[in-house]
Structure formats: C-alpha cells, structure tokens
PDB file of C-alpha atoms in Angstrom:
ATOM      1  CA  LEU A  14     -29.947 -34.192   3.911  1.00 51.00           C
ATOM      2  CA  ILE A  15     -26.965 -33.923   1.596  1.00 53.00           C
ATOM      3  CA  LYS A  16     -27.532 -35.007  -1.980  1.00 53.00           C
ATOM      4  CA  GLU A  17     -26.893 -33.918  -5.559  1.00 55.00           C
ATOM      5  CA  TRP A  18     -29.155 -30.950  -6.245  1.00 51.00           C
ATOM      6  CA  LEU A  19     -30.850 -32.652  -9.203  1.00 53.00           C
ATOM      7  CA  ASP A  20     -31.906 -35.647  -7.101  1.00 58.00           C
ATOM      8  CA  GLN A  21     -34.979 -33.989  -5.597  1.00 59.00           C
ATOM      9  CA  LYS A  22     -36.889 -37.290  -5.648  1.00 66.00           C
ATOM     10  CA  PHE A  23     -34.516 -38.664  -3.006  1.00 67.00           C
ATOM     11  CA  ILE A  24     -35.040 -35.608  -0.814  1.00 69.00           C
ATOM     12  CA  SER A  25     -38.815 -35.729  -1.260  1.00 71.00           C
ATOM     13  CA  GLU A  26     -38.952 -39.414  -0.304  1.00 75.00           C
ATOM     14  CA  LYS A  27     -36.838 -38.878   2.812  1.00 74.00           C
ATOM     15  CA  LEU A  28     -39.046 -36.019   3.945  1.00 73.00           C
ATOM     16  CA  GLN A  29     -42.180 -38.086   3.375  1.00 76.00           C
ATOM     17  CA  GLU A  30     -40.715 -40.876   5.509  1.00 80.00           C
ATOM     18  CA  GLU A  31     -40.514 -38.368   8.351  1.00 79.00           C
ATOM     19  CA  GLY A  32     -44.029 -37.071   7.716  1.00 79.00           C
ATOM     20  CA  LEU A  33     -42.719 -33.797   6.274  1.00 73.00           C
ATOM     21  CA  SER A  34     -43.311 -32.014   2.977  1.00 67.00           C
ATOM     22  CA  PHE A  35     -41.802 -29.168   0.928  1.00 63.00           C
ATOM     23  CA  LEU A  36     -42.896 -25.632   1.723  1.00 61.00           C
ATOM     24  CA  GLU A  37     -40.316 -23.993  -0.514  1.00 60.00           C
ATOM     25  CA  ALA A  38     -37.259 -24.937  -2.554  1.00 61.00           C
ATOM     26  CA  SER A  39     -34.906 -22.371  -4.041  1.00 58.00           C
ATOM     27  CA  VAL A  40     -31.426 -22.056  -5.510  1.00 58.00           C
ATOM     28  CA  GLN A  41     -29.014 -20.828  -2.838  1.00 61.00           C
ATOM     29  CA  GLN A  42     -25.848 -20.448  -4.895  1.00 62.00           C
ATOM     30  CA  VAL A  43     -25.059 -20.660  -8.620  1.00 59.00           C
ATOM     31  CA  PRO A  44     -21.554 -21.986  -9.398  1.00 64.00           C
ATOM     32  CA  SER A  45     -20.631 -21.318 -13.030  1.00 61.00           C
ATOM     33  CA  THR A  46     -17.907 -23.147 -14.947  1.00 62.00           C
ATOM     34  CA  THR A  47     -16.844 -22.920 -18.569  1.00 60.00           C
ATOM     35  CA  VAL A  48     -17.941 -25.905 -20.639  1.00 55.00           C
ATOM     36  CA  SER A  49     -17.020 -26.858 -24.187  1.00 58.00           C
ATOM     37  CA  LEU A  50     -19.646 -28.739 -26.181  1.00 53.00           C
ATOM     38  CA  ASP A  51     -19.401 -31.758 -28.430  1.00 59.00           C
ATOM     39  CA  GLU A  52     -21.110 -31.803 -31.833  1.00 62.00           C
ATOM     40  CA  GLN A  53     -24.488 -33.060 -30.655  1.00 68.00           C
ATOM     41  CA  ALA A  54     -24.666 -30.666 -27.711  1.00 63.00           C
ATOM     42  CA  SER A  55     -23.449 -27.828 -29.948  1.00 61.00           C
ATOM     43  CA  GLN A  56     -26.354 -28.395 -32.327  1.00 67.00           C
ATOM     44  CA  LYS A  57     -28.827 -28.131 -29.467  1.00 64.00           C
ATOM     45  CA  MET A  58     -27.131 -25.018 -28.149  1.00 60.00           C
ATOM     46  CA  GLN A  59     -27.102 -23.478 -31.623  1.00 64.00           C
ATOM     47  CA  LYS A  60     -30.897 -23.765 -31.782  1.00 64.00           C
ATOM     48  CA  LEU A  61     -31.084 -21.813 -28.533  1.00 58.00           C
ATOM     49  CA  ILE A  62     -28.587 -19.221 -29.732  1.00 60.00           C
ATOM     50  CA  ASP A  63     -30.541 -18.774 -32.978  1.00 63.00           C
ATOM     51  CA  ASN A  64     -33.370 -17.417 -30.855  1.00 57.00           C
ATOM     52  CA  LEU A  65     -31.048 -14.822 -29.354  1.00 55.00           C
ATOM     53  CA  GLU A  66     -29.904 -11.825 -31.358  1.00 57.00           C
ATOM     54  CA  ASP A  67     -26.331 -11.442 -30.111  1.00 62.00           C
ATOM     55  CA  LEU A  68     -23.911 -12.066 -27.246  1.00 63.00           C
ATOM     56  CA  ASP A  69     -25.673  -9.451 -25.132  1.00 70.00           C
ATOM     57  CA  ASP A  70     -28.841 -11.540 -25.275  1.00 69.00           C
ATOM     58  CA  VAL A  71     -26.876 -14.589 -24.126  1.00 68.00           C
ATOM     59  CA  MET A  72     -25.373 -12.579 -21.278  1.00 73.00           C
ATOM     60  CA  ASN A  73     -28.803 -11.272 -20.286  1.00 76.00           C
ATOM     61  CA  ALA A  74     -30.212 -14.803 -20.237  1.00 72.00           C
ATOM     62  CA  PHE A  75     -27.418 -15.955 -17.947  1.00 76.00           C
ATOM     63  CA  THR A  76     -27.832 -12.886 -15.745  1.00 77.00           C
ATOM     64  CA  ASP A  77     -31.530 -13.716 -15.297  1.00 77.00           C
ATOM     65  CA  PHE A  78     -30.524 -17.215 -14.210  1.00 75.00           C
ATOM     66  CA  ALA A  79     -27.802 -15.946 -11.862  1.00 77.00           C
ATOM     67  CA  ASN A  80     -30.251 -13.569 -10.190  1.00 77.00           C
ATOM     68  CA  ASN A  81     -32.295 -16.588  -9.088  1.00 76.00           C
ATOM     69  CA  ALA A  82     -29.590 -17.385  -6.553  1.00 77.00           C
ATOM     70  CA  ARG A  83     -30.610 -16.508  -3.041  1.00 77.00           C
ATOM     71  CA  LYS A  84     -27.067 -16.148  -1.696  1.00 78.00           C
ATOM     72  CA  ALA A  85     -24.287 -15.838  -4.240  1.00 83.00           C
ATOM     73  CA  VAL A  86     -23.062 -16.390  -7.773  1.00 87.00           C
ATOM     74  CA  ILE A  87     -19.721 -18.191  -8.105  1.00 89.00           C
ATOM     75  CA  MET A  88     -18.102 -17.590 -11.483  1.00 89.00           C
ATOM     76  CA  CYS A  89     -14.939 -18.582 -13.338  1.00 90.00           C
ATOM     77  CA  GLY A  90     -13.173 -15.228 -13.487  1.00 92.00           C
ATOM     78  CA  ASP A  91     -10.628 -16.529 -16.005  1.00 90.00           C
ATOM     79  CA  ASP A  92     -13.322 -16.120 -18.680  1.00 86.00           C
ATOM     80  CA  GLU A  93     -13.555 -12.520 -19.896  1.00 84.00           C
ATOM     81  CA  ASN A  94     -17.224 -12.820 -20.890  1.00 81.00           C
ATOM     82  CA  VAL A  95     -18.178 -14.132 -17.447  1.00 84.00           C
ATOM     83  CA  ARG A  96     -16.757 -10.962 -15.909  1.00 85.00           C
ATOM     84  CA  LYS A  97     -19.098  -8.873 -18.032  1.00 81.00           C
ATOM     85  CA  ILE A  98     -22.171 -10.372 -16.378  1.00 81.00           C
ATOM     86  CA  GLN A  99     -23.914  -7.889 -14.090  1.00 81.00           C
ATOM     87  CA  THR A 100     -25.878  -9.172 -11.125  1.00 82.00           C
ATOM     88  CA  ASP A 101     -27.030  -7.725  -7.826  1.00 81.00           C
ATOM     89  CA  LYS A 102     -26.088 -10.929  -6.017  1.00 83.00           C
ATOM     90  CA  GLU A 103     -22.849 -11.458  -4.138  1.00 85.00           C
ATOM     91  CA  LYS A 104     -20.158 -12.496  -6.634  1.00 88.00           C
ATOM     92  CA  LEU A 105     -17.155 -14.673  -5.985  1.00 92.00           C
ATOM     93  CA  TYR A 106     -14.699 -15.183  -8.847  1.00 94.00           C
ATOM     94  CA  TYR A 107     -12.437 -18.226  -8.894  1.00 95.00           C
ATOM     95  CA  GLY A 108      -9.638 -19.271 -11.232  1.00 94.00           C
ATOM     96  CA  LEU A 109      -5.911 -19.340 -11.894  1.00 94.00           C
ATOM     97  CA  ASN A 110      -5.473 -15.643 -12.685  1.00 94.00           C
ATOM     98  CA  GLU A 111      -4.421 -13.206  -9.974  1.00 94.00           C
ATOM     99  CA  ASN A 112      -7.518 -11.015 -10.350  1.00 94.00           C
ATOM    100  CA  ASN A 113      -9.834 -13.681  -8.896  1.00 96.00           C
ATOM    101  CA  ASP A 114     -11.196 -13.913  -5.347  1.00 96.00           C
ATOM    102  CA  VAL A 115     -10.380 -17.621  -5.037  1.00 97.00           C
ATOM    103  CA  ILE A 116      -7.014 -18.534  -6.561  1.00 97.00           C
ATOM    104  CA  ALA A 117      -4.870 -21.662  -6.832  1.00 96.00           C
ATOM    105  CA  LYS A 118      -1.155 -20.971  -6.390  1.00 96.00           C
ATOM    106  CA  ASN A 119       1.990 -23.100  -6.153  1.00 95.00           C
ATOM    107  CA  ILE A 120       0.482 -25.807  -8.357  1.00 92.00           C
ATOM    108  CA  THR A 121       2.728 -28.869  -8.149  1.00 90.00           C
ATOM    109  CA  VAL A 122       2.424 -32.207  -9.934  1.00 83.00           C
ATOM    110  CA  ASN A 123       3.740 -35.022  -7.758  1.00 79.00           C
ATOM    111  CA  ARG A 124       4.936 -38.483  -8.705  1.00 67.00           C
ATOM    112  CA  ASN A 125       3.848 -40.712  -5.828  1.00 60.00           C
ATOM    113  CA  ASP A 126       5.254 -43.906  -7.302  1.00 55.00           C
ATOM    114  CA  LYS A 127       7.332 -44.139 -10.470  1.00 48.00           C
ATOM    115  CA  GLU A 128       5.953 -47.609 -11.163  1.00 48.00           C
ATOM    116  CA  ASN A 129       2.319 -46.886 -10.359  1.00 46.00           C
ATOM    117  CA  ILE A 130       1.495 -43.797 -12.436  1.00 43.00           C
ATOM    118  CA  LYS A 131      -2.143 -43.935 -11.303  1.00 54.00           C
ATOM    119  CA  ASP A 132      -1.028 -42.581  -7.916  1.00 62.00           C
ATOM    120  CA  ASP A 133       0.179 -39.245  -9.340  1.00 72.00           C
ATOM    121  CA  TYR A 134      -1.470 -36.208  -7.777  1.00 83.00           C
ATOM    122  CA  THR A 135      -1.501 -32.410  -7.675  1.00 89.00           C
ATOM    123  CA  THR A 136      -1.081 -30.098  -4.705  1.00 92.00           C
ATOM    124  CA  ILE A 137      -2.335 -26.505  -4.668  1.00 95.00           C
ATOM    125  CA  ASP A 138      -2.339 -23.632  -2.215  1.00 97.00           C
ATOM    126  CA  VAL A 139      -5.681 -21.823  -2.220  1.00 97.00           C
ATOM    127  CA  TYR A 140      -5.947 -18.125  -1.438  1.00 97.00           C
ATOM    128  CA  ILE A 141      -9.284 -16.420  -0.834  1.00 96.00           C
ATOM    129  CA  LYS A 142      -9.507 -12.644  -1.065  1.00 95.00           C
ATOM    130  CA  GLY A 143      -5.753 -12.318  -0.788  1.00 95.00           C
ATOM    131  CA  GLU A 144      -5.311 -14.541   2.263  1.00 96.00           C
ATOM    132  CA  TYR A 145      -4.009 -18.100   2.475  1.00 97.00           C
ATOM    133  CA  PHE A 146      -6.927 -20.499   2.993  1.00 97.00           C
ATOM    134  CA  ASP A 147      -5.499 -24.030   2.856  1.00 96.00           C
ATOM    135  CA  THR A 148      -3.416 -26.551   0.908  1.00 95.00           C
ATOM    136  CA  TYR A 149      -5.143 -29.341  -0.988  1.00 94.00           C
ATOM    137  CA  THR A 150      -4.081 -32.643  -2.484  1.00 90.00           C
ATOM    138  CA  LEU A 151      -6.011 -33.549  -5.623  1.00 90.00           C
ATOM    139  CA  PRO A 152      -5.968 -37.038  -7.216  1.00 85.00           C
ATOM    140  CA  PHE A 153      -5.586 -35.778 -10.780  1.00 81.00           C
ATOM    141  CA  VAL A 154      -3.567 -33.547 -13.108  1.00 78.00           C
ATOM    142  CA  GLY A 155      -4.915 -30.680 -15.231  1.00 79.00           C
ATOM    143  CA  ASN A 156      -5.710 -26.981 -14.813  1.00 84.00           C
ATOM    144  CA  HIS A 157      -9.282 -27.377 -16.106  1.00 81.00           C
ATOM    145  CA  LEU A 158      -9.987 -29.823 -13.275  1.00 84.00           C
ATOM    146  CA  ILE A 159      -8.351 -27.477 -10.761  1.00 91.00           C
ATOM    147  CA  GLN A 160     -10.772 -24.750 -11.859  1.00 91.00           C
ATOM    148  CA  ASN A 161     -13.690 -27.081 -11.097  1.00 90.00           C
ATOM    149  CA  VAL A 162     -12.258 -27.773  -7.642  1.00 93.00           C
ATOM    150  CA  LEU A 163     -11.942 -24.039  -6.987  1.00 95.00           C
ATOM    151  CA  ALA A 164     -15.662 -23.687  -7.715  1.00 93.00           C
ATOM    152  CA  VAL A 165     -16.382 -26.387  -5.119  1.00 92.00           C
ATOM    153  CA  ILE A 166     -14.077 -24.767  -2.559  1.00 95.00           C
ATOM    154  CA  SER A 167     -15.801 -21.424  -3.177  1.00 94.00           C
ATOM    155  CA  VAL A 168     -19.200 -22.922  -2.318  1.00 91.00           C
ATOM    156  CA  CYS A 169     -17.774 -24.603   0.786  1.00 92.00           C
ATOM    157  CA  TYR A 170     -16.157 -21.325   1.876  1.00 94.00           C
ATOM    158  CA  LEU A 171     -19.447 -19.442   1.634  1.00 90.00           C
ATOM    159  CA  GLU A 172     -21.244 -22.220   3.507  1.00 89.00           C
ATOM    160  CA  ASN A 173     -18.565 -22.327   6.269  1.00 91.00           C
ATOM    161  CA  ILE A 174     -17.918 -26.028   5.717  1.00 92.00           C
ATOM    162  CA  ASP A 175     -15.094 -27.436   7.829  1.00 94.00           C
ATOM    163  CA  LYS A 176     -11.714 -27.301   6.078  1.00 93.00           C
ATOM    164  CA  GLU A 177     -10.818 -30.883   6.967  1.00 93.00           C
ATOM    165  CA  GLU A 178     -14.117 -32.083   5.519  1.00 93.00           C
ATOM    166  CA  ILE A 179     -13.330 -30.280   2.259  1.00 93.00           C
ATOM    167  CA  LYS A 180      -9.921 -31.988   2.114  1.00 91.00           C
ATOM    168  CA  ASN A 181     -11.351 -35.417   2.822  1.00 90.00           C
ATOM    169  CA  GLN A 182     -14.018 -35.118   0.137  1.00 90.00           C
ATOM    170  CA  LEU A 183     -11.652 -33.769  -2.524  1.00 90.00           C
ATOM    171  CA  LEU A 184      -9.392 -36.787  -2.011  1.00 86.00           C
ATOM    172  CA  LYS A 185     -12.311 -39.007  -3.023  1.00 84.00           C
ATOM    173  CA  ILE A 186     -12.689 -37.482  -6.490  1.00 81.00           C
ATOM    174  CA  GLU A 187     -12.699 -40.186  -9.153  1.00 74.00           C
ATOM    175  CA  HIS A 188     -12.002 -39.819 -12.844  1.00 62.00           C
ATOM    176  CA  ALA A 189     -14.861 -40.067 -15.287  1.00 59.00           C
ATOM    177  CA  LYS A 190     -14.502 -43.117 -17.512  1.00 55.00           C
ATOM    178  CA  ARG A 191     -11.806 -42.606 -20.150  1.00 58.00           C
ATOM    179  CA  ARG A 192     -10.778 -39.290 -18.679  1.00 64.00           C
ATOM    180  CA  PHE A 193      -6.951 -39.101 -18.722  1.00 69.00           C
ATOM    181  CA  ILE A 194      -6.538 -42.822 -18.055  1.00 71.00           C
ATOM    182  CA  GLU A 195      -2.864 -43.804 -18.031  1.00 74.00           C
ATOM    183  CA  GLU A 196      -1.213 -47.133 -18.681  1.00 75.00           C
ATOM    184  CA  LYS A 197       2.486 -47.941 -18.667  1.00 76.00           C
ATOM    185  CA  PHE A 198       3.849 -50.136 -21.475  1.00 76.00           C
ATOM    186  CA  LYS A 199       7.585 -50.793 -21.138  1.00 77.00           C
ATOM    187  CA  THR A 200       9.142 -47.306 -21.336  1.00 79.00           C
ATOM    188  CA  ASN A 201       6.039 -45.663 -22.814  1.00 82.00           C
ATOM    189  CA  ILE A 202       3.119 -43.931 -21.115  1.00 81.00           C
ATOM    190  CA  LEU A 203      -0.193 -44.358 -22.932  1.00 81.00           C
ATOM    191  CA  ILE A 204      -2.937 -41.814 -22.180  1.00 80.00           C
ATOM    192  CA  ASP A 205      -6.545 -42.595 -23.056  1.00 77.00           C
ATOM    193  CA  ASP A 206      -8.947 -39.669 -22.984  1.00 76.00           C
ATOM    194  CA  TYR A 207     -12.355 -39.272 -24.616  1.00 68.00           C
ATOM    195  CA  ALA A 208     -11.632 -35.648 -25.590  1.00 67.00           C
ATOM    196  CA  HIS A 209     -13.824 -35.235 -28.656  1.00 62.00           C
ATOM    197  CA  HIS A 210     -13.587 -31.585 -29.675  1.00 64.00           C
ATOM    198  CA  PRO A 211     -10.668 -29.147 -30.114  1.00 72.00           C
ATOM    199  CA  THR A 212     -10.871 -27.478 -26.703  1.00 71.00           C
ATOM    200  CA  GLU A 213     -10.839 -30.761 -24.794  1.00 73.00           C
ATOM    201  CA  VAL A 214      -8.001 -32.102 -26.954  1.00 79.00           C
ATOM    202  CA  LYS A 215      -6.041 -28.932 -26.135  1.00 79.00           C
ATOM    203  CA  VAL A 216      -6.510 -29.142 -22.363  1.00 75.00           C
ATOM    204  CA  THR A 217      -5.696 -32.865 -22.396  1.00 78.00           C
ATOM    205  CA  ILE A 218      -2.401 -32.206 -24.182  1.00 82.00           C
ATOM    206  CA  GLU A 219      -1.663 -29.362 -21.761  1.00 81.00           C
ATOM    207  CA  ALA A 220      -2.299 -31.687 -18.800  1.00 77.00           C
ATOM    208  CA  ALA A 221       0.004 -34.327 -20.317  1.00 79.00           C
ATOM    209  CA  LYS A 222       2.778 -31.756 -20.854  1.00 81.00           C
ATOM    210  CA  LYS A 223       2.405 -30.512 -17.281  1.00 77.00           C
ATOM    211  CA  LYS A 224       2.665 -34.035 -15.906  1.00 76.00           C
ATOM    212  CA  TYR A 225       5.417 -35.167 -18.274  1.00 79.00           C
ATOM    213  CA  PRO A 226       7.450 -32.046 -19.102  1.00 75.00           C
TER     214      PRO A 226
END
C-alpha cells in the first residue's frame, strides 16, 4: 500500500478488507525541511517555544523526534541550526550548498513556449555523496521548491526506488493554489502568489528574478 503517511485510516481499512490488522507501525525515515510560519501558526508555535528555555531546548526536542526514525533522518543541510542536531540515526543532508550529501547542480530555468508561460520548467542534475545520480525535469521554478524535491529524492534513494519512477512522479507535481501562478497580459507577466510573510515574499521574488532575469 502506498499512501500519504497521515492517511492511516485508508491503510487500516484496506488491511481489514483483507482480514489483516496492525501489529506495529513506526516511523521509518524523518525528512526535515525548513518552514516559515504565518501569523496564526507563529502564535501557536510561540506558545510551544515559551515552554522551552532556549534554542538548545528546541534542538533537543527535535532530536528526540528524529531519534524515533527507524532508518534515517533526512535534513536540509543548508540550515546551520539543522546541522547542529545530534542523532545516532543515519543522517543524509540535502540542499544547494556543496557540503550536503544530496545536491542539486546545473540548475537551469527553461522556457518551453514563449506564449504559454505555464509550460516553463526547471532542470537539475542531482549528485549524491559526490557522484552523479540523475537529471530531473521539474514543472516549477524556485530554489525553495527544489530543496523540497531533494528531500523526496533522498527518501527514494534510501528506499532504492527506481530512478525512472522518481522522474515520472516528479513530473506530476502540481502547484498549490495561488502558488506562483502566472498570467500574460499583453507584454506584461503577472504573478499571483499567496506569500503572506517576509520569508515567503523573499523567495517568491527570488524565483521571479531567476525566471525573468
């Protein structure tokens, strides 16, 4: 059964249909990305942080979570605080910096059709532990989204998933609603994005500059 990890009801129902039941369920791998919070989510997070004394407490809390992984912890090595986390599990760092295990190189934004801007895409070469792994075509533009893809590729690498299957699934990625939606009006390109806090505004502008230098 292949399903989103949160949808355990689906898995339970399918097992029951076959006359089977859970004996054990555990986290196999823990992919970690960097996430910026909007105002409402920030308020909730602040309540949690108030119960922690300092950054070390936050790091310890995350380390406890990471140690629940049975196989590996996959972390965004571009974040300096993430690299400070100590765990006895196998670690695989991904990102755009050269000191990561899984790296995207030769990032190229491609214009598929000058009239149909929705067909623009990005190609990346992925290297794992210093060796070329594969080249991927991604139906979007933006380094923050590339980092997310590297986390996915890291999981697939550890699980020995077929390279062609990875490519096929990555091509099916769809934008979230109002996430870098482009429309052409005469000679102007209009970009609609729901970026609603400074970090997201910054990465959206960076993606626009990369696509339209």
